[in-house]
Amino acid sequence: MDYEQDYIMRMVRDMAKMIAKMLLGRAVPEYALPEHEEDFTKEDSLYRRWSEMADRGEINEAENELSDYLEEGTGEKEELRAALGFYVHINEYSDDFLDEHDYSREEIYQGVEDLSARFGVSGLNIKLPG
């Protein structure tokens, strides 16, 4: 992984932690699914769907579904938690995997930045290298 991509990956992690702490009252932004599927909320099911799509390389399609969901949403914390969890999940992919599936680390960064603005957190505009 080159320095620039590693830097962006760390920036995404740090932004996600800050958003999780500020808006969700959580120290970590990772999304934890309930142990039993019968205990899933709507957001649990959606998060799992988006993550599975992304794991198959359908990252753009998953993000499009996520965007539609947020557009139609109510702005509740569970929506933020699922969306933030998705970006944290895809941020862990290798640069090669992202490249193979026409997605970039910069798009992940932009997604988290857009998510923060949507939920009322401003001032996270950290400049990317380059």
Short mmCIF file of N, CA and C in Angstrom, two decimals:
data_model
loop_
_atom_site.label_atom_id
_atom_site.label_comp_id
_atom_site.label_asym_id
_atom_site.label_seq_id
_atom_site.Cartn_x
_atom_site.Cartn_y
_atom_site.Cartn_z
N MET A 1 0.87 -1.18 0.00
CA MET A 1 0.00 0.00 0.00
C MET A 1 0.90 1.23 0.00
N ASP A 2 0.64 2.15 -0.87
CA ASP A 2 1.49 3.33 -0.88
C ASP A 2 1.08 4.29 0.23
N TYR A 3 1.98 5.21 0.49
CA TYR A 3 1.80 6.13 1.61
C TYR A 3 0.48 6.91 1.52
N GLU A 4 0.18 7.42 0.34
CA GLU A 4 -1.03 8.24 0.18
C GLU A 4 -2.29 7.45 0.52
N GLN A 5 -2.39 6.23 0.02
CA GLN A 5 -3.57 5.41 0.29
C GLN A 5 -3.65 5.03 1.76
N ASP A 6 -2.50 4.73 2.37
CA ASP A 6 -2.45 4.41 3.79
C ASP A 6 -2.91 5.61 4.62
N TYR A 7 -2.49 6.79 4.21
CA TYR A 7 -2.88 8.03 4.90
C TYR A 7 -4.40 8.22 4.83
N ILE A 8 -4.98 8.02 3.65
CA ILE A 8 -6.43 8.18 3.49
C ILE A 8 -7.17 7.15 4.32
N MET A 9 -6.66 5.93 4.35
CA MET A 9 -7.28 4.88 5.15
C MET A 9 -7.30 5.28 6.64
N ARG A 10 -6.21 5.82 7.13
CA ARG A 10 -6.15 6.28 8.53
C ARG A 10 -7.10 7.46 8.76
N MET A 11 -7.18 8.35 7.79
CA MET A 11 -8.08 9.50 7.90
C MET A 11 -9.53 9.03 8.03
N VAL A 12 -9.91 8.05 7.20
CA VAL A 12 -11.27 7.52 7.24
C VAL A 12 -11.53 6.90 8.61
N ARG A 13 -10.59 6.11 9.11
CA ARG A 13 -10.75 5.50 10.44
C ARG A 13 -10.93 6.57 11.52
N ASP A 14 -10.09 7.60 11.47
CA ASP A 14 -10.17 8.64 12.48
C ASP A 14 -11.49 9.42 12.39
N MET A 15 -11.91 9.74 11.18
CA MET A 15 -13.19 10.45 11.01
C MET A 15 -14.34 9.60 11.51
N ALA A 16 -14.32 8.31 11.19
CA ALA A 16 -15.39 7.41 11.61
C ALA A 16 -15.44 7.31 13.13
N LYS A 17 -14.29 7.24 13.77
CA LYS A 17 -14.25 7.20 15.24
C LYS A 17 -14.83 8.47 15.83
N MET A 18 -14.47 9.61 15.25
CA MET A 18 -14.96 10.89 15.74
C MET A 18 -16.49 10.97 15.60
N ILE A 19 -17.01 10.57 14.46
CA ILE A 19 -18.46 10.61 14.23
C ILE A 19 -19.17 9.66 15.18
N ALA A 20 -18.62 8.46 15.35
CA ALA A 20 -19.23 7.48 16.26
C ALA A 20 -19.28 8.03 17.67
N LYS A 21 -18.22 8.66 18.10
CA LYS A 21 -18.18 9.20 19.46
C LYS A 21 -19.14 10.38 19.62
N MET A 22 -19.13 11.29 18.65
CA MET A 22 -19.95 12.50 18.74
C MET A 22 -21.44 12.22 18.60
N LEU A 23 -21.81 11.39 17.64
CA LEU A 23 -23.22 11.23 17.31
C LEU A 23 -23.85 9.94 17.83
N LEU A 24 -23.03 8.93 18.05
CA LEU A 24 -23.58 7.65 18.47
C LEU A 24 -23.23 7.31 19.91
N GLY A 25 -22.33 8.08 20.51
CA GLY A 25 -21.91 7.81 21.88
C GLY A 25 -21.15 6.50 22.00
N ARG A 26 -20.47 6.12 20.91
CA ARG A 26 -19.73 4.86 20.87
C ARG A 26 -18.25 5.15 20.64
N ALA A 27 -17.42 4.35 21.24
CA ALA A 27 -15.98 4.53 21.07
C ALA A 27 -15.48 3.98 19.75
N VAL A 28 -16.19 2.99 19.21
CA VAL A 28 -15.76 2.37 17.96
C VAL A 28 -16.89 2.43 16.93
N PRO A 29 -16.54 2.67 15.67
CA PRO A 29 -17.57 2.80 14.64
C PRO A 29 -17.96 1.48 13.97
N GLU A 30 -17.26 0.39 14.27
CA GLU A 30 -17.56 -0.88 13.62
C GLU A 30 -18.99 -1.32 13.95
N TYR A 31 -19.61 -1.94 12.99
CA TYR A 31 -20.99 -2.39 13.14
C TYR A 31 -20.99 -3.83 13.60
N ALA A 32 -21.65 -4.11 14.70
CA ALA A 32 -21.74 -5.48 15.22
C ALA A 32 -23.17 -5.97 15.05
N LEU A 33 -23.30 -7.04 14.29
CA LEU A 33 -24.62 -7.64 14.08
C LEU A 33 -25.01 -8.50 15.29
N PRO A 34 -26.31 -8.56 15.60
CA PRO A 34 -26.76 -9.47 16.66
C PRO A 34 -26.38 -10.91 16.30
N GLU A 35 -26.22 -11.72 17.31
CA GLU A 35 -25.81 -13.10 17.10
C GLU A 35 -26.83 -13.90 16.31
N HIS A 36 -28.11 -13.63 16.56
CA HIS A 36 -29.19 -14.39 15.91
C HIS A 36 -29.93 -13.50 14.91
N GLU A 37 -30.15 -14.06 13.74
CA GLU A 37 -30.80 -13.29 12.68
C GLU A 37 -32.21 -12.83 13.07
N GLU A 38 -32.90 -13.60 13.89
CA GLU A 38 -34.25 -13.19 14.30
C GLU A 38 -34.24 -11.92 15.16
N ASP A 39 -33.05 -11.54 15.64
CA ASP A 39 -32.92 -10.31 16.43
C ASP A 39 -32.52 -9.11 15.58
N PHE A 40 -32.38 -9.30 14.26
CA PHE A 40 -31.96 -8.22 13.36
C PHE A 40 -33.02 -7.14 13.27
N THR A 41 -32.55 -5.90 13.26
CA THR A 41 -33.41 -4.76 12.92
C THR A 41 -33.36 -4.58 11.41
N LYS A 42 -34.14 -3.65 10.91
CA LYS A 42 -34.10 -3.33 9.48
C LYS A 42 -32.68 -2.91 9.09
N GLU A 43 -32.05 -2.09 9.92
CA GLU A 43 -30.71 -1.60 9.61
C GLU A 43 -29.68 -2.73 9.66
N ASP A 44 -29.85 -3.69 10.57
CA ASP A 44 -28.94 -4.84 10.62
C ASP A 44 -29.00 -5.59 9.29
N SER A 45 -30.20 -5.83 8.82
CA SER A 45 -30.37 -6.56 7.56
C SER A 45 -29.79 -5.78 6.39
N LEU A 46 -30.02 -4.49 6.37
CA LEU A 46 -29.47 -3.67 5.29
C LEU A 46 -27.95 -3.63 5.34
N TYR A 47 -27.41 -3.43 6.54
CA TYR A 47 -25.95 -3.40 6.68
C TYR A 47 -25.36 -4.72 6.17
N ARG A 48 -25.93 -5.83 6.56
CA ARG A 48 -25.41 -7.12 6.11
C ARG A 48 -25.50 -7.23 4.59
N ARG A 49 -26.63 -6.81 4.03
CA ARG A 49 -26.80 -6.87 2.57
C ARG A 49 -25.73 -6.04 1.87
N TRP A 50 -25.55 -4.78 2.31
CA TRP A 50 -24.56 -3.91 1.67
C TRP A 50 -23.15 -4.47 1.81
N SER A 51 -22.84 -5.00 2.98
CA SER A 51 -21.50 -5.57 3.20
C SER A 51 -21.26 -6.79 2.32
N GLU A 52 -22.26 -7.64 2.21
CA GLU A 52 -22.13 -8.83 1.36
C GLU A 52 -21.99 -8.44 -0.10
N MET A 53 -22.75 -7.44 -0.53
CA MET A 53 -22.62 -6.97 -1.91
C MET A 53 -21.20 -6.46 -2.15
N ALA A 54 -20.72 -5.64 -1.24
CA ALA A 54 -19.38 -5.07 -1.37
C ALA A 54 -18.33 -6.17 -1.36
N ASP A 55 -18.50 -7.17 -0.50
CA ASP A 55 -17.54 -8.28 -0.45
C ASP A 55 -17.48 -9.03 -1.77
N ARG A 56 -18.58 -9.04 -2.51
CA ARG A 56 -18.61 -9.67 -3.83
C ARG A 56 -18.06 -8.74 -4.92
N GLY A 57 -17.68 -7.54 -4.54
CA GLY A 57 -17.16 -6.58 -5.51
C GLY A 57 -18.19 -5.60 -6.03
N GLU A 58 -19.40 -5.66 -5.52
CA GLU A 58 -20.47 -4.77 -5.95
C GLU A 58 -20.52 -3.53 -5.04
N ILE A 59 -19.37 -2.90 -4.90
CA ILE A 59 -19.24 -1.78 -3.97
C ILE A 59 -20.07 -0.59 -4.42
N ASN A 60 -19.98 -0.23 -5.68
CA ASN A 60 -20.75 0.91 -6.19
C ASN A 60 -22.25 0.67 -6.06
N GLU A 61 -22.69 -0.55 -6.35
CA GLU A 61 -24.11 -0.86 -6.25
C GLU A 61 -24.58 -0.78 -4.80
N ALA A 62 -23.75 -1.29 -3.89
CA ALA A 62 -24.10 -1.23 -2.47
C ALA A 62 -24.18 0.22 -1.99
N GLU A 63 -23.22 1.03 -2.42
CA GLU A 63 -23.23 2.43 -2.02
C GLU A 63 -24.44 3.16 -2.61
N ASN A 64 -24.84 2.80 -3.81
CA ASN A 64 -26.04 3.41 -4.41
C ASN A 64 -27.28 3.07 -3.58
N GLU A 65 -27.39 1.81 -3.16
CA GLU A 65 -28.52 1.43 -2.30
C GLU A 65 -28.47 2.19 -0.98
N LEU A 66 -27.28 2.32 -0.42
CA LEU A 66 -27.11 3.06 0.82
C LEU A 66 -27.54 4.51 0.65
N SER A 67 -27.15 5.12 -0.44
CA SER A 67 -27.53 6.52 -0.71
C SER A 67 -29.04 6.67 -0.84
N ASP A 68 -29.67 5.75 -1.55
CA ASP A 68 -31.13 5.78 -1.68
C ASP A 68 -31.80 5.64 -0.31
N TYR A 69 -31.28 4.73 0.49
CA TYR A 69 -31.81 4.51 1.83
C TYR A 69 -31.72 5.79 2.67
N LEU A 70 -30.58 6.45 2.62
CA LEU A 70 -30.41 7.68 3.40
C LEU A 70 -31.30 8.81 2.88
N GLU A 71 -31.47 8.88 1.56
CA GLU A 71 -32.34 9.91 0.98
C GLU A 71 -33.78 9.75 1.46
N GLU A 72 -34.22 8.51 1.60
CA GLU A 72 -35.60 8.23 2.02
C GLU A 72 -35.74 8.14 3.53
N GLY A 73 -34.61 8.20 4.24
CA GLY A 73 -34.60 7.96 5.68
C GLY A 73 -35.12 9.11 6.51
N THR A 74 -35.08 8.88 7.81
CA THR A 74 -35.59 9.85 8.77
C THR A 74 -34.47 10.59 9.50
N GLY A 75 -33.22 10.19 9.25
CA GLY A 75 -32.10 10.84 9.91
C GLY A 75 -31.85 10.32 11.31
N GLU A 76 -32.36 9.14 11.61
CA GLU A 76 -32.16 8.57 12.94
C GLU A 76 -30.76 7.97 13.08
N LYS A 77 -30.34 7.81 14.32
CA LYS A 77 -29.01 7.31 14.61
C LYS A 77 -28.75 5.92 14.05
N GLU A 78 -29.77 5.09 13.98
CA GLU A 78 -29.57 3.73 13.45
C GLU A 78 -29.20 3.78 11.97
N GLU A 79 -29.72 4.76 11.25
CA GLU A 79 -29.34 4.93 9.84
C GLU A 79 -27.87 5.31 9.74
N LEU A 80 -27.46 6.24 10.59
CA LEU A 80 -26.07 6.66 10.62
C LEU A 80 -25.17 5.49 10.99
N ARG A 81 -25.56 4.72 11.98
CA ARG A 81 -24.74 3.59 12.45
C ARG A 81 -24.52 2.58 11.32
N ALA A 82 -25.59 2.25 10.58
CA ALA A 82 -25.47 1.30 9.48
C ALA A 82 -24.59 1.86 8.35
N ALA A 83 -24.80 3.12 8.00
CA ALA A 83 -24.03 3.73 6.92
C ALA A 83 -22.56 3.86 7.31
N LEU A 84 -22.30 4.32 8.51
CA LEU A 84 -20.93 4.47 8.97
C LEU A 84 -20.25 3.10 9.03
N GLY A 85 -20.97 2.11 9.51
CA GLY A 85 -20.43 0.75 9.56
C GLY A 85 -20.04 0.25 8.18
N PHE A 86 -20.86 0.56 7.19
CA PHE A 86 -20.56 0.16 5.81
C PHE A 86 -19.24 0.77 5.36
N TYR A 87 -19.06 2.07 5.57
CA TYR A 87 -17.82 2.71 5.12
C TYR A 87 -16.61 2.19 5.89
N VAL A 88 -16.77 1.91 7.16
CA VAL A 88 -15.68 1.33 7.95
C VAL A 88 -15.33 -0.05 7.38
N HIS A 89 -16.35 -0.81 7.03
CA HIS A 89 -16.15 -2.15 6.46
C HIS A 89 -15.37 -2.09 5.15
N ILE A 90 -15.79 -1.25 4.23
CA ILE A 90 -15.11 -1.22 2.93
C ILE A 90 -13.74 -0.54 3.02
N ASN A 91 -13.53 0.25 4.05
CA ASN A 91 -12.22 0.88 4.24
C ASN A 91 -11.15 -0.17 4.54
N GLU A 92 -11.56 -1.34 4.99
CA GLU A 92 -10.61 -2.40 5.32
C GLU A 92 -10.17 -3.20 4.08
N TYR A 93 -10.81 -2.99 2.96
CA TYR A 93 -10.41 -3.69 1.74
C TYR A 93 -9.01 -3.23 1.30
N SER A 94 -8.34 -4.13 0.62
CA SER A 94 -7.03 -3.76 0.07
C SER A 94 -7.22 -2.79 -1.10
N ASP A 95 -6.17 -2.06 -1.39
CA ASP A 95 -6.22 -1.14 -2.53
C ASP A 95 -6.43 -1.92 -3.82
N ASP A 96 -5.83 -3.10 -3.90
CA ASP A 96 -6.01 -3.93 -5.10
C ASP A 96 -7.47 -4.32 -5.29
N PHE A 97 -8.14 -4.73 -4.20
CA PHE A 97 -9.55 -5.11 -4.29
C PHE A 97 -10.39 -3.92 -4.74
N LEU A 98 -10.13 -2.77 -4.14
CA LEU A 98 -10.87 -1.56 -4.53
C LEU A 98 -10.64 -1.24 -6.00
N ASP A 99 -9.39 -1.29 -6.44
CA ASP A 99 -9.07 -1.01 -7.85
C ASP A 99 -9.77 -1.99 -8.79
N GLU A 100 -9.75 -3.27 -8.43
CA GLU A 100 -10.37 -4.30 -9.26
C GLU A 100 -11.87 -4.06 -9.45
N HIS A 101 -12.47 -3.38 -8.49
CA HIS A 101 -13.92 -3.19 -8.53
C HIS A 101 -14.31 -1.73 -8.72
N ASP A 102 -13.37 -0.98 -9.34
CA ASP A 102 -13.64 0.39 -9.76
C ASP A 102 -14.12 1.27 -8.61
N TYR A 103 -13.39 1.20 -7.50
CA TYR A 103 -13.72 2.02 -6.34
C TYR A 103 -12.40 2.51 -5.77
N SER A 104 -12.44 3.65 -5.10
CA SER A 104 -11.20 4.21 -4.58
C SER A 104 -11.31 4.55 -3.11
N ARG A 105 -10.16 4.64 -2.50
CA ARG A 105 -10.09 5.05 -1.10
C ARG A 105 -10.65 6.47 -0.96
N GLU A 106 -10.42 7.30 -1.96
CA GLU A 106 -10.94 8.67 -1.93
C GLU A 106 -12.47 8.68 -1.89
N GLU A 107 -13.09 7.72 -2.59
CA GLU A 107 -14.56 7.64 -2.57
C GLU A 107 -15.06 7.25 -1.17
N ILE A 108 -14.31 6.41 -0.49
CA ILE A 108 -14.69 6.05 0.88
C ILE A 108 -14.61 7.29 1.76
N TYR A 109 -13.50 8.02 1.63
CA TYR A 109 -13.32 9.26 2.38
C TYR A 109 -14.47 10.22 2.12
N GLN A 110 -14.80 10.40 0.84
CA GLN A 110 -15.88 11.31 0.46
C GLN A 110 -17.22 10.84 1.03
N GLY A 111 -17.45 9.53 1.03
CA GLY A 111 -18.68 8.99 1.60
C GLY A 111 -18.82 9.29 3.07
N VAL A 112 -17.73 9.14 3.81
CA VAL A 112 -17.76 9.44 5.26
C VAL A 112 -17.94 10.93 5.48
N GLU A 113 -17.27 11.73 4.68
CA GLU A 113 -17.41 13.19 4.80
C GLU A 113 -18.85 13.61 4.51
N ASP A 114 -19.45 13.07 3.46
CA ASP A 114 -20.84 13.38 3.11
C ASP A 114 -21.79 12.92 4.22
N LEU A 115 -21.51 11.75 4.77
CA LEU A 115 -22.32 11.21 5.85
C LEU A 115 -22.27 12.13 7.07
N SER A 116 -21.09 12.62 7.40
CA SER A 116 -20.96 13.51 8.55
C SER A 116 -21.76 14.80 8.33
N ALA A 117 -21.70 15.35 7.13
CA ALA A 117 -22.44 16.57 6.83
C ALA A 117 -23.95 16.31 6.90
N ARG A 118 -24.39 15.16 6.38
CA ARG A 118 -25.81 14.81 6.39
C ARG A 118 -26.35 14.76 7.81
N PHE A 119 -25.52 14.33 8.75
CA PHE A 119 -25.97 14.19 10.13
C PHE A 119 -25.51 15.34 11.01
N GLY A 120 -25.10 16.45 10.39
CA GLY A 120 -24.87 17.68 11.12
C GLY A 120 -23.50 17.88 11.72
N VAL A 121 -22.53 17.11 11.29
CA VAL A 121 -21.15 17.32 11.78
C VAL A 121 -20.40 18.04 10.69
N SER A 122 -19.96 19.25 11.00
CA SER A 122 -19.19 20.00 10.02
C SER A 122 -17.79 20.21 10.56
N GLY A 123 -16.94 20.70 9.70
CA GLY A 123 -15.57 20.99 10.13
C GLY A 123 -14.64 19.80 10.04
N LEU A 124 -15.07 18.71 9.40
CA LEU A 124 -14.18 17.57 9.23
C LEU A 124 -13.46 17.62 7.90
N ASN A 125 -13.51 18.75 7.26
CA ASN A 125 -12.92 18.88 5.92
C ASN A 125 -11.40 18.86 6.01
N ILE A 126 -10.87 17.66 6.09
CA ILE A 126 -9.43 17.47 6.15
C ILE A 126 -8.98 17.27 4.71
N LYS A 127 -7.98 18.00 4.33
CA LYS A 127 -7.51 17.95 2.93
C LYS A 127 -6.78 16.63 2.65
N LEU A 128 -7.13 16.04 1.53
CA LEU A 128 -6.46 14.83 1.10
C LEU A 128 -5.14 15.20 0.42
N PRO A 129 -4.17 14.30 0.46
CA PRO A 129 -2.90 14.60 -0.22
C PRO A 129 -3.12 14.69 -1.73
N GLY A 130 -2.25 15.44 -2.36
CA GLY A 130 -2.29 15.52 -3.83
C GLY A 130 -3.00 16.64 -4.30
#
